Amino acid sequence: MEKIILDVDTGIDDALAILLAVESGRFDILGITAVNGNVPLDYVIKNTKKVLKHTGKESINVYKGASRPILIEPFHEYSVHGNDGIGGALSSIEVDSDDVADMFAPDFIIEQAERHQGELTLIMVGPLTNLALALRKEPRLAKWIKQVVVMGGLVSEAGKGNTLPTSEFNMYADAEAAKMVFHSGIPLKLVSLDVTKKTFLTSEDIEKLKGTHYYDFVKECTAVYRKYSEENYGVNGCALHDPLTVGVVLDPTLVTTASYFVDIETKSELSYGQTICDFGNLWNKEPNVEICLDVDSERFISMFIDTLKNTIN
Ligand code: BDR
Ligand code: CA
């Protein structure tokens, strides 16, 4: 089984990513690391623990990570994810956000990467603060990790960001951290808005889960997101940004990829957090990121639904 650490800022689609990772049965999940992002860190931890409890896998440890970005002030995404981050779902599940594993998330990443050199995959679906802090403390991490698969940015679709016209949320929420990660030499795959915006879980898709353990949760937690998306993009659906990132680790053939040099803008007010891909190699630099160019969305949505249907819960 593939050893992974999942880094989350739970978040509606983070919650769905956790379900996919857990229910795939294909991962040895060493731990889940939490980072400030969609909502403040305490909510991220609470939501993550609630989701794990709902899957029956509370034994997976949650590690508390960075409570704020490296340099800028925290920025949250309540309009998309609701006030609590998971659209008010799982409100009856009691968890204690202080009940976390006794290690800072970046230290846990370093410890596990050293122990499992060449074997550990990091799946990062929030701002990259935890990984940036880990790399700052232990630069050899870049050599120890098998691969880092990141949900973030947009490369071909310039101007179609979701936080600024140029910028995607995870990159915008801590662009300094993203820059440190992109310049670290760590093996990176970027699952950007270019492909994640093509993987929409519609209300019709959700009905296919009727009668299963996850139907109510998926329906309820995505309601606020689907409403936002209907008002803004005319589709009653939830973009599966973070689940697709997990999906790409489960089945890399879901996406077509190519390698380029990508850098992160950190100085501009207009385009803070932009992922700039040097398609024409004008900077004459070695590729540092494998980007995703296209996705087989239908196959991925089926994988997602089938995985959640075929559980023993
Ligand atoms: C990303 O930002 C968050 O709002 C989502 O959870 C996802 O990780 C999409 O831009
Ligand atoms: Ca996320």
CSV table of C-alpha atoms and ligand atoms in Angstrom, one decimal:
chain,number,residue,atom,x,y,z
A,1,MET,CA,0.0,0.0,0.0
A,2,GLU,CA,1.2,3.5,-0.9
A,3,LYS,CA,2.3,5.5,2.2
A,4,ILE,CA,0.8,8.9,2.3
A,5,ILE,CA,0.3,12.0,4.4
A,6,LEU,CA,-2.7,14.1,3.6
A,7,ASP,CA,-2.4,17.8,4.3
A,8,VAL,CA,-5.8,19.5,4.6
A,9,ASP,CA,-7.6,22.8,5.4
A,10,THR,CA,-11.0,21.1,5.7
A,11,GLY,CA,-13.1,22.6,3.8
A,12,ILE,CA,-15.9,20.9,1.9
A,13,ASP,CA,-13.9,19.3,-0.9
A,14,ASP,CA,-11.1,18.5,1.6
A,15,ALA,CA,-13.7,16.5,3.5
A,16,LEU,CA,-14.6,14.6,0.3
A,17,ALA,CA,-10.9,14.1,-0.4
A,18,ILE,CA,-10.5,12.4,3.0
A,19,LEU,CA,-13.5,10.1,2.2
A,20,LEU,CA,-11.9,9.1,-1.1
A,21,ALA,CA,-8.5,8.5,0.4
A,22,VAL,CA,-9.8,6.5,3.4
A,23,GLU,CA,-12.4,4.5,1.4
A,24,SER,CA,-10.2,3.7,-1.5
A,25,GLY,CA,-8.5,1.2,0.9
A,26,ARG,CA,-5.3,1.7,-1.2
A,27,PHE,CA,-3.4,3.9,1.1
A,28,ASP,CA,-1.4,3.5,4.3
A,29,ILE,CA,-2.4,6.9,5.7
A,30,LEU,CA,0.4,7.7,8.2
A,31,GLY,CA,-1.4,10.8,9.4
A,32,ILE,CA,-3.4,13.8,8.4
A,33,THR,CA,-1.8,17.2,8.9
A,34,ALA,CA,-3.9,20.3,9.3
A,35,VAL,CA,-3.2,23.8,8.1
A,36,ASN,CA,-4.9,27.2,8.3
A,37,GLY,CA,-6.8,27.8,5.1
A,38,ASN,CA,-10.5,27.7,4.1
A,39,VAL,CA,-11.3,28.2,7.8
A,40,PRO,CA,-9.1,28.9,10.9
A,41,LEU,CA,-7.0,26.0,12.1
A,42,ASP,CA,-9.3,24.9,15.0
A,43,TYR,CA,-12.2,24.5,12.6
A,44,VAL,CA,-9.9,22.6,10.2
A,45,ILE,CA,-9.0,20.2,13.0
A,46,LYS,CA,-12.6,19.8,14.2
A,47,ASN,CA,-13.9,19.2,10.7
A,48,THR,CA,-11.1,16.7,9.9
A,49,LYS,CA,-11.8,14.8,13.1
A,50,LYS,CA,-15.6,14.8,12.4
A,51,VAL,CA,-15.1,13.4,8.9
A,52,LEU,CA,-12.7,10.7,10.2
A,53,LYS,CA,-15.3,9.8,12.9
A,54,HIS,CA,-17.9,9.5,10.2
A,55,THR,CA,-15.7,7.1,8.3
A,56,GLY,CA,-15.1,5.0,11.4
A,57,LYS,CA,-11.3,5.7,11.1
A,58,GLU,CA,-10.8,8.0,14.1
A,59,SER,CA,-7.6,6.0,14.7
A,60,ILE,CA,-5.9,8.0,12.0
A,61,ASN,CA,-3.9,10.7,13.8
A,62,VAL,CA,-4.5,14.4,13.1
A,63,TYR,CA,-1.5,16.7,13.4
A,64,LYS,CA,-1.8,20.4,14.2
A,65,GLY,CA,0.1,22.5,11.8
A,66,ALA,CA,0.5,26.2,10.9
A,67,SER,CA,-2.2,28.5,12.3
A,68,ARG,CA,-1.3,31.3,9.9
A,69,PRO,CA,0.6,31.9,6.6
A,70,ILE,CA,4.4,32.7,6.5
A,71,LEU,CA,4.0,36.4,5.9
A,72,ILE,CA,0.5,37.7,5.1
A,73,GLU,CA,-2.6,37.8,7.3
A,74,PRO,CA,-4.9,34.7,7.2
A,75,PHE,CA,-7.6,34.8,4.5
A,76,HIS,CA,-10.5,32.4,4.7
A,77,GLU,CA,-13.2,31.2,2.2
A,78,TYR,CA,-16.5,31.3,4.2
A,79,SER,CA,-18.6,32.2,1.2
A,80,VAL,CA,-17.7,28.8,-0.5
A,81,HIS,CA,-17.4,26.5,2.5
A,82,GLY,CA,-19.9,28.0,5.0
A,83,ASN,CA,-19.2,29.4,8.4
A,84,ASP,CA,-17.9,26.2,9.9
A,85,GLY,CA,-16.1,25.0,6.7
A,86,ILE,CA,-18.3,21.9,5.9
A,87,GLY,CA,-21.6,23.6,5.3
A,88,GLY,CA,-23.0,22.8,8.7
A,89,ALA,CA,-22.9,19.0,8.1
A,90,LEU,CA,-22.0,16.5,10.8
A,91,SER,CA,-23.2,18.9,13.5
A,92,SER,CA,-24.2,16.1,15.8
A,93,ILE,CA,-20.8,14.5,15.9
A,94,GLU,CA,-18.8,15.7,19.0
A,95,VAL,CA,-15.0,16.1,18.7
A,96,ASP,CA,-12.4,17.8,20.7
A,97,SER,CA,-10.1,20.0,18.6
A,98,ASP,CA,-7.4,19.9,21.3
A,99,ASP,CA,-7.3,16.1,21.0
A,100,VAL,CA,-4.5,16.0,18.4
A,101,ALA,CA,-1.3,14.0,18.0
A,102,ASP,CA,1.6,15.3,20.1
A,103,MET,CA,3.8,16.7,17.3
A,104,PHE,CA,3.8,19.8,15.1
A,105,ALA,CA,2.7,18.9,11.6
A,106,PRO,CA,5.9,20.0,9.8
A,107,ASP,CA,8.0,17.9,12.2
A,108,PHE,CA,5.8,14.9,11.6
A,109,ILE,CA,6.3,15.3,7.8
A,110,ILE,CA,10.1,15.5,8.4
A,111,GLU,CA,10.1,12.5,10.7
A,112,GLN,CA,8.0,10.3,8.4
A,113,ALA,CA,9.9,11.3,5.3
A,114,GLU,CA,13.2,10.4,6.9
A,115,ARG,CA,11.8,7.1,8.1
A,116,HIS,CA,10.3,6.1,4.8
A,117,GLN,CA,12.9,7.6,2.4
A,118,GLY,CA,11.8,7.3,-1.3
A,119,GLU,CA,8.4,5.8,-0.3
A,120,LEU,CA,6.3,8.7,1.0
A,121,THR,CA,3.8,10.6,-1.1
A,122,LEU,CA,2.5,13.9,0.3
A,123,ILE,CA,-1.0,14.9,-0.9
A,124,MET,CA,-1.3,18.7,-0.2
A,125,VAL,CA,-4.8,20.1,-0.7
A,126,GLY,CA,-4.5,23.4,1.3
A,127,PRO,CA,-2.1,26.3,1.4
A,128,LEU,CA,1.5,25.0,1.4
A,129,THR,CA,2.6,26.5,4.8
A,130,ASN,CA,3.3,23.2,6.6
A,131,LEU,CA,5.5,21.8,3.8
A,132,ALA,CA,7.3,25.2,3.5
A,133,LEU,CA,8.1,25.2,7.2
A,134,ALA,CA,9.2,21.6,7.0
A,135,LEU,CA,11.6,22.3,4.1
A,136,ARG,CA,13.0,25.4,5.8
A,137,LYS,CA,13.8,23.2,8.8
A,138,GLU,CA,15.1,20.2,6.9
A,139,PRO,CA,16.0,20.9,3.3
A,140,ARG,CA,17.0,17.2,2.8
A,141,LEU,CA,13.2,16.5,2.9
A,142,ALA,CA,13.2,17.4,-0.9
A,143,LYS,CA,15.4,14.2,-1.5
A,144,TRP,CA,13.5,11.9,0.9
A,145,ILE,CA,10.0,12.4,-0.5
A,146,LYS,CA,8.8,10.2,-3.3
A,147,GLN,CA,6.4,12.8,-4.7
A,148,VAL,CA,4.3,15.7,-3.7
A,149,VAL,CA,0.9,16.1,-5.4
A,150,VAL,CA,-0.5,19.6,-4.8
A,151,MET,CA,-3.9,21.0,-5.5
A,152,GLY,CA,-3.3,24.6,-6.5
A,153,GLY,CA,-2.8,27.3,-9.1
A,154,LEU,CA,-3.9,27.6,-12.7
A,155,VAL,CA,-1.5,27.5,-15.6
A,156,SER,CA,-3.1,27.6,-19.0
A,157,GLU,CA,-6.4,29.2,-17.9
A,158,ALA,CA,-4.8,32.6,-17.1
A,159,GLY,CA,-7.4,35.1,-15.9
A,160,LYS,CA,-9.8,32.4,-14.7
A,161,GLY,CA,-8.6,32.1,-11.0
A,162,ASN,CA,-11.0,31.6,-8.1
A,163,THR,CA,-9.6,34.1,-5.7
A,164,LEU,CA,-8.0,36.7,-7.9
A,165,PRO,CA,-8.4,36.6,-11.7
A,166,THR,CA,-4.8,35.3,-11.8
A,167,SER,CA,-4.8,33.3,-8.6
A,168,GLU,CA,-6.2,30.1,-7.1
A,169,PHE,CA,-7.1,30.0,-3.3
A,170,ASN,CA,-4.4,27.6,-2.0
A,171,MET,CA,-1.6,29.6,-3.7
A,172,TYR,CA,-3.1,33.0,-2.8
A,173,ALA,CA,-3.6,32.0,0.9
A,174,ASP,CA,0.2,31.6,1.3
A,175,ALA,CA,2.2,32.5,-1.8
A,176,GLU,CA,5.5,32.8,0.1
A,177,ALA,CA,5.1,29.2,1.2
A,178,ALA,CA,4.2,28.1,-2.3
A,179,LYS,CA,7.3,29.8,-3.7
A,180,MET,CA,9.5,28.1,-1.1
A,181,VAL,CA,8.1,24.7,-2.1
A,182,PHE,CA,8.3,25.3,-5.9
A,183,HIS,CA,12.0,26.3,-5.5
A,184,SER,CA,13.0,23.5,-3.2
A,185,GLY,CA,13.7,20.8,-5.8
A,186,ILE,CA,11.1,18.4,-4.3
A,187,PRO,CA,9.3,16.3,-7.0
A,188,LEU,CA,6.1,18.1,-7.6
A,189,LYS,CA,2.9,17.4,-9.5
A,190,LEU,CA,0.4,20.2,-9.7
A,191,VAL,CA,-3.3,19.4,-10.0
A,192,SER,CA,-4.5,22.9,-10.9
A,193,LEU,CA,-7.9,24.6,-11.6
A,194,ASP,CA,-7.2,23.9,-15.3
A,195,VAL,CA,-8.3,20.3,-14.6
A,196,THR,CA,-10.1,20.5,-11.2
A,197,LYS,CA,-12.8,22.9,-12.6
A,198,LYS,CA,-13.7,20.1,-15.1
A,199,THR,CA,-14.6,17.7,-12.3
A,200,PHE,CA,-18.0,18.8,-11.0
A,201,LEU,CA,-20.0,16.6,-8.7
A,202,THR,CA,-23.6,17.5,-9.7
A,203,SER,CA,-26.8,17.0,-7.8
A,204,GLU,CA,-27.6,14.2,-10.2
A,205,ASP,CA,-24.3,12.5,-9.3
A,206,ILE,CA,-25.0,12.8,-5.6
A,207,GLU,CA,-28.4,11.0,-6.1
A,208,LYS,CA,-26.4,7.9,-7.2
A,209,LEU,CA,-25.2,7.7,-3.6
A,210,LYS,CA,-28.8,7.4,-2.3
A,211,GLY,CA,-29.1,4.5,0.2
A,212,THR,CA,-25.4,4.5,1.1
A,213,HIS,CA,-23.7,5.6,4.3
A,214,TYR,CA,-22.3,8.8,2.7
A,215,TYR,CA,-25.4,10.1,0.9
A,216,ASP,CA,-26.7,12.5,3.6
A,217,PHE,CA,-23.3,13.8,4.4
A,218,VAL,CA,-22.3,14.5,0.7
A,219,LYS,CA,-25.6,16.1,0.0
A,220,GLU,CA,-25.6,18.3,3.1
A,221,CYS,CA,-22.0,19.4,3.1
A,222,THR,CA,-22.0,20.3,-0.6
A,223,ALA,CA,-25.3,22.2,-0.5
A,224,VAL,CA,-23.7,25.6,0.3
A,225,TYR,CA,-20.9,25.1,-2.3
A,226,ARG,CA,-23.5,24.0,-5.0
A,227,LYS,CA,-25.6,27.1,-4.3
A,228,TYR,CA,-22.5,29.3,-4.6
A,229,SER,CA,-21.6,27.6,-7.8
A,230,GLU,CA,-25.1,27.9,-9.2
A,231,GLU,CA,-25.2,31.6,-8.5
A,232,ASN,CA,-21.7,32.3,-9.9
A,233,TYR,CA,-21.2,29.7,-12.6
A,234,GLY,CA,-24.7,28.5,-13.4
A,235,VAL,CA,-24.0,24.8,-12.4
A,236,ASN,CA,-25.5,23.2,-9.3
A,237,GLY,CA,-22.3,21.2,-8.5
A,238,CYS,CA,-19.3,21.0,-6.3
A,239,ALA,CA,-15.9,21.2,-8.0
A,240,LEU,CA,-13.9,18.2,-6.7
A,241,HIS,CA,-10.5,20.0,-6.5
A,242,ASP,CA,-9.1,18.1,-3.6
A,243,PRO,CA,-10.7,14.7,-4.3
A,244,LEU,CA,-9.2,14.8,-7.9
A,245,THR,CA,-5.8,15.4,-6.3
A,246,VAL,CA,-6.2,12.2,-4.3
A,247,GLY,CA,-7.6,10.5,-7.5
A,248,VAL,CA,-4.5,11.4,-9.4
A,249,VAL,CA,-2.4,9.5,-6.9
A,250,LEU,CA,-4.8,6.5,-7.0
A,251,ASP,CA,-4.7,6.5,-10.8
A,252,PRO,CA,-2.2,8.8,-12.6
A,253,THR,CA,-3.7,8.0,-16.0
A,254,LEU,CA,-6.7,10.1,-15.1
A,255,VAL,CA,-4.7,13.1,-16.3
A,256,THR,CA,-2.3,14.0,-19.0
A,257,THR,CA,0.8,15.9,-17.9
A,258,ALA,CA,3.9,17.7,-19.0
A,259,SER,CA,6.8,19.2,-17.1
A,260,TYR,CA,7.7,22.9,-17.1
A,261,PHE,CA,9.3,25.5,-14.9
A,262,VAL,CA,6.6,27.2,-12.8
A,263,ASP,CA,7.2,30.1,-10.4
A,264,ILE,CA,4.9,31.9,-7.9
A,265,GLU,CA,4.3,35.7,-7.9
A,266,THR,CA,4.6,37.1,-4.4
A,267,LYS,CA,5.2,40.9,-5.0
A,268,SER,CA,2.3,42.1,-7.0
A,269,GLU,CA,-1.0,43.3,-5.6
A,270,LEU,CA,-2.8,42.4,-8.8
A,271,SER,CA,-1.5,38.9,-9.1
A,272,TYR,CA,-0.3,37.7,-5.7
A,273,GLY,CA,-0.2,33.9,-5.7
A,274,GLN,CA,-0.2,33.5,-9.5
A,275,THR,CA,1.4,30.3,-10.8
A,276,ILE,CA,3.4,31.4,-13.8
A,277,CYS,CA,4.2,28.5,-16.2
A,278,ASP,CA,7.1,29.1,-18.6
A,279,PHE,CA,5.6,27.2,-21.5
A,280,GLY,CA,8.1,28.7,-24.0
A,281,ASN,CA,11.1,28.2,-21.7
A,282,LEU,CA,12.0,31.9,-21.9
A,283,TRP,CA,13.6,31.7,-18.5
A,284,ASN,CA,15.8,28.8,-19.7
A,285,LYS,CA,15.3,26.8,-16.4
A,286,GLU,CA,15.0,23.1,-15.8
A,287,PRO,CA,11.3,22.0,-15.2
A,288,ASN,CA,10.4,21.9,-11.6
A,289,VAL,CA,6.7,20.8,-11.8
A,290,GLU,CA,4.7,18.2,-13.7
A,291,ILE,CA,1.5,20.1,-14.5
A,292,CYS,CA,-1.8,18.6,-15.5
A,293,LEU,CA,-3.1,19.5,-19.0
A,294,ASP,CA,-6.3,17.5,-19.2
A,295,VAL,CA,-8.5,15.1,-17.2
A,296,ASP,CA,-10.8,12.2,-17.9
A,297,SER,CA,-13.5,13.8,-15.8
A,298,GLU,CA,-16.2,11.1,-16.4
A,299,ARG,CA,-13.9,8.3,-15.3
A,300,PHE,CA,-12.9,10.3,-12.2
A,301,ILE,CA,-16.4,11.1,-11.2
A,302,SER,CA,-17.3,7.4,-11.6
A,303,MET,CA,-14.3,6.4,-9.5
A,304,PHE,CA,-15.4,8.8,-6.8
A,305,ILE,CA,-19.0,7.6,-6.7
A,306,ASP,CA,-18.1,3.9,-6.9
A,307,THR,CA,-15.6,4.3,-4.1
A,308,LEU,CA,-18.1,5.9,-1.8
A,309,LYS,CA,-20.8,3.4,-2.7
A,310,ASN,CA,-18.7,0.3,-2.2
A,311,THR,CA,-17.9,0.8,1.5
A,312,ILE,CA,-18.6,-1.6,4.3
A,313,ASN,CA,-20.1,1.1,6.5
B,1,BDR,C1,-8.9,24.9,-3.3
B,1,BDR,O1,-9.2,26.0,-2.3
B,1,BDR,C2,-10.0,25.5,-1.4
B,1,BDR,O2,-11.1,26.4,-1.2
B,1,BDR,C3,-10.4,24.1,-1.8
B,1,BDR,O3,-10.5,23.3,-0.6
B,1,BDR,C4,-9.3,23.7,-2.7
B,1,BDR,O4,-8.3,23.1,-2.0
B,1,BDR,C5,-9.5,25.3,-4.6
B,1,BDR,O5,-9.0,26.5,-5.1
B,2,CA,CA,-8.5,22.5,0.4
